[in-house]
XYZ file of C-alpha atoms in Angstrom:
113
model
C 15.778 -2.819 7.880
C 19.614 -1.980 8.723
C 20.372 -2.514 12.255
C 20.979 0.683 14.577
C 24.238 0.331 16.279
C 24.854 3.659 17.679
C 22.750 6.247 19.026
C 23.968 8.998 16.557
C 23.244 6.393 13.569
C 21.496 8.439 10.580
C 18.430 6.485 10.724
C 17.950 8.143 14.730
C 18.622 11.538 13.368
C 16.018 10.877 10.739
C 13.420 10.334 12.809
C 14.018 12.767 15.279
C 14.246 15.790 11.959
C 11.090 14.134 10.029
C 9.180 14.356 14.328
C 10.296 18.172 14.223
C 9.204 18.285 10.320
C 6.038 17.091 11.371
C 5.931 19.632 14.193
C 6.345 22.735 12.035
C 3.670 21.339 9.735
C 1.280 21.076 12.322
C 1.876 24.692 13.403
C 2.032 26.328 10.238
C -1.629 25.303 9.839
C -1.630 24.185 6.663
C -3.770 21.592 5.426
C -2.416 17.471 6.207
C -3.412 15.312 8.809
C -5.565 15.505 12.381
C -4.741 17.026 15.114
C -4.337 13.558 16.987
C -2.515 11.687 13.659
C -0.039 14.412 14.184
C 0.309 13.738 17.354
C 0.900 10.479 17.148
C 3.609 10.540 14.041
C 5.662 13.096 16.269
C 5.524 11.033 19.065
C 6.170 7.783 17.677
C 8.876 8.951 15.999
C 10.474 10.664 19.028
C 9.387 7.360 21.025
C 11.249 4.871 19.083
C 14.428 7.192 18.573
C 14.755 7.671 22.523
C 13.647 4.074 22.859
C 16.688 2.690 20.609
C 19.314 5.044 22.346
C 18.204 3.736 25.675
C 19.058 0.208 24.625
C 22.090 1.405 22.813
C 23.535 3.740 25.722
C 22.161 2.543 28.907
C 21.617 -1.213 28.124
C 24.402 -1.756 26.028
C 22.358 -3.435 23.164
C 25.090 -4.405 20.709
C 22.580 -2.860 18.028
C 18.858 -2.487 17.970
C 15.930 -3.719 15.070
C 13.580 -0.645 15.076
C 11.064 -2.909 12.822
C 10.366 -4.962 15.860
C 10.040 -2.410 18.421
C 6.584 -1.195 16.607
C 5.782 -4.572 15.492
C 2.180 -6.273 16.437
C 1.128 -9.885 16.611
C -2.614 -8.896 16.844
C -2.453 -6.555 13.479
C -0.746 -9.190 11.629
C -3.705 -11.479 12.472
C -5.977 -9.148 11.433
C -3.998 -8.123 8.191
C -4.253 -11.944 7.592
C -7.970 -12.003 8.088
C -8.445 -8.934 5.840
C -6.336 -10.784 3.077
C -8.317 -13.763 3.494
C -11.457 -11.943 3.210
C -10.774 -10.276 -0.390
C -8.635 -7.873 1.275
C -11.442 -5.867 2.611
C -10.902 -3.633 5.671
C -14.232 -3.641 7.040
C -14.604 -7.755 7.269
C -17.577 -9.229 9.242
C -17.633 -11.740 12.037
C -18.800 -14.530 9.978
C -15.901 -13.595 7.307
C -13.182 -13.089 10.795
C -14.406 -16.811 11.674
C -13.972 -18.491 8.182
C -10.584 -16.599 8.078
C -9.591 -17.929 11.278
C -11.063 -21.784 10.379
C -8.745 -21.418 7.275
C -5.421 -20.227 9.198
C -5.869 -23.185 11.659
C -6.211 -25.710 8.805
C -2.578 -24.233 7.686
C -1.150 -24.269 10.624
C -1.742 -27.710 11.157
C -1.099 -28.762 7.209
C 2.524 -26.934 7.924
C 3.003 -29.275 11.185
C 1.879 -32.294 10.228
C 4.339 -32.571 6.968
């Protein structure tokens, strides 16, 4: 939540030690995750560390939000479906368009007041 204002801030060198932590689990072939979830974790992590020291360093960002550099609009729909819909992961079509009918009838309440 704390803003990253230099590339040797402790939340950078977090990620990078918990992407080689993740690393040495994968190798040491011990039970965890999926060969492609393991993947991904190291690489995100490594991603958004090098991603945040290129703004810092090259752009000259004054300081960088990691929260929004992984955030998606089209997840947060569908998280807002899924609570609409009894919090249910697996949500039909019929329950996707009585979500959405019910998020445009907010959305207008909130601008018409």
């Amino acid at each position: 939540m704390d803003p990253i204002r230099t590339s040797w801030d402790w939340q950078l060198c977090f990620l990078r030690d918990f992407a080689a932590f993740v690393d040495r689990w994968q190798t040491s072939n011990r039970p965890g995750l999926t060969r492609e979830t393991f993947i991904a974790l190291r690489h995100t992590c490594q991603a958004v560390a090098d991603c945040a020291t290129y703004l810092l360093d090259q752009l000259a960002f004054d300081f960088v939000l990691l929260g929004y550099l992984q955030s998606d609009p089209i997840e947060s729909r569908f998280g807002w479906l899924r609570q609409l819909s009894g919090a249910n992961y697996y949500i039909s079509t019929k329950q996707v368009l009585e979500s959405d009918r019910k998020i445009r009838a907010v959305s207008l309440l909130k601008f018409s007041a």
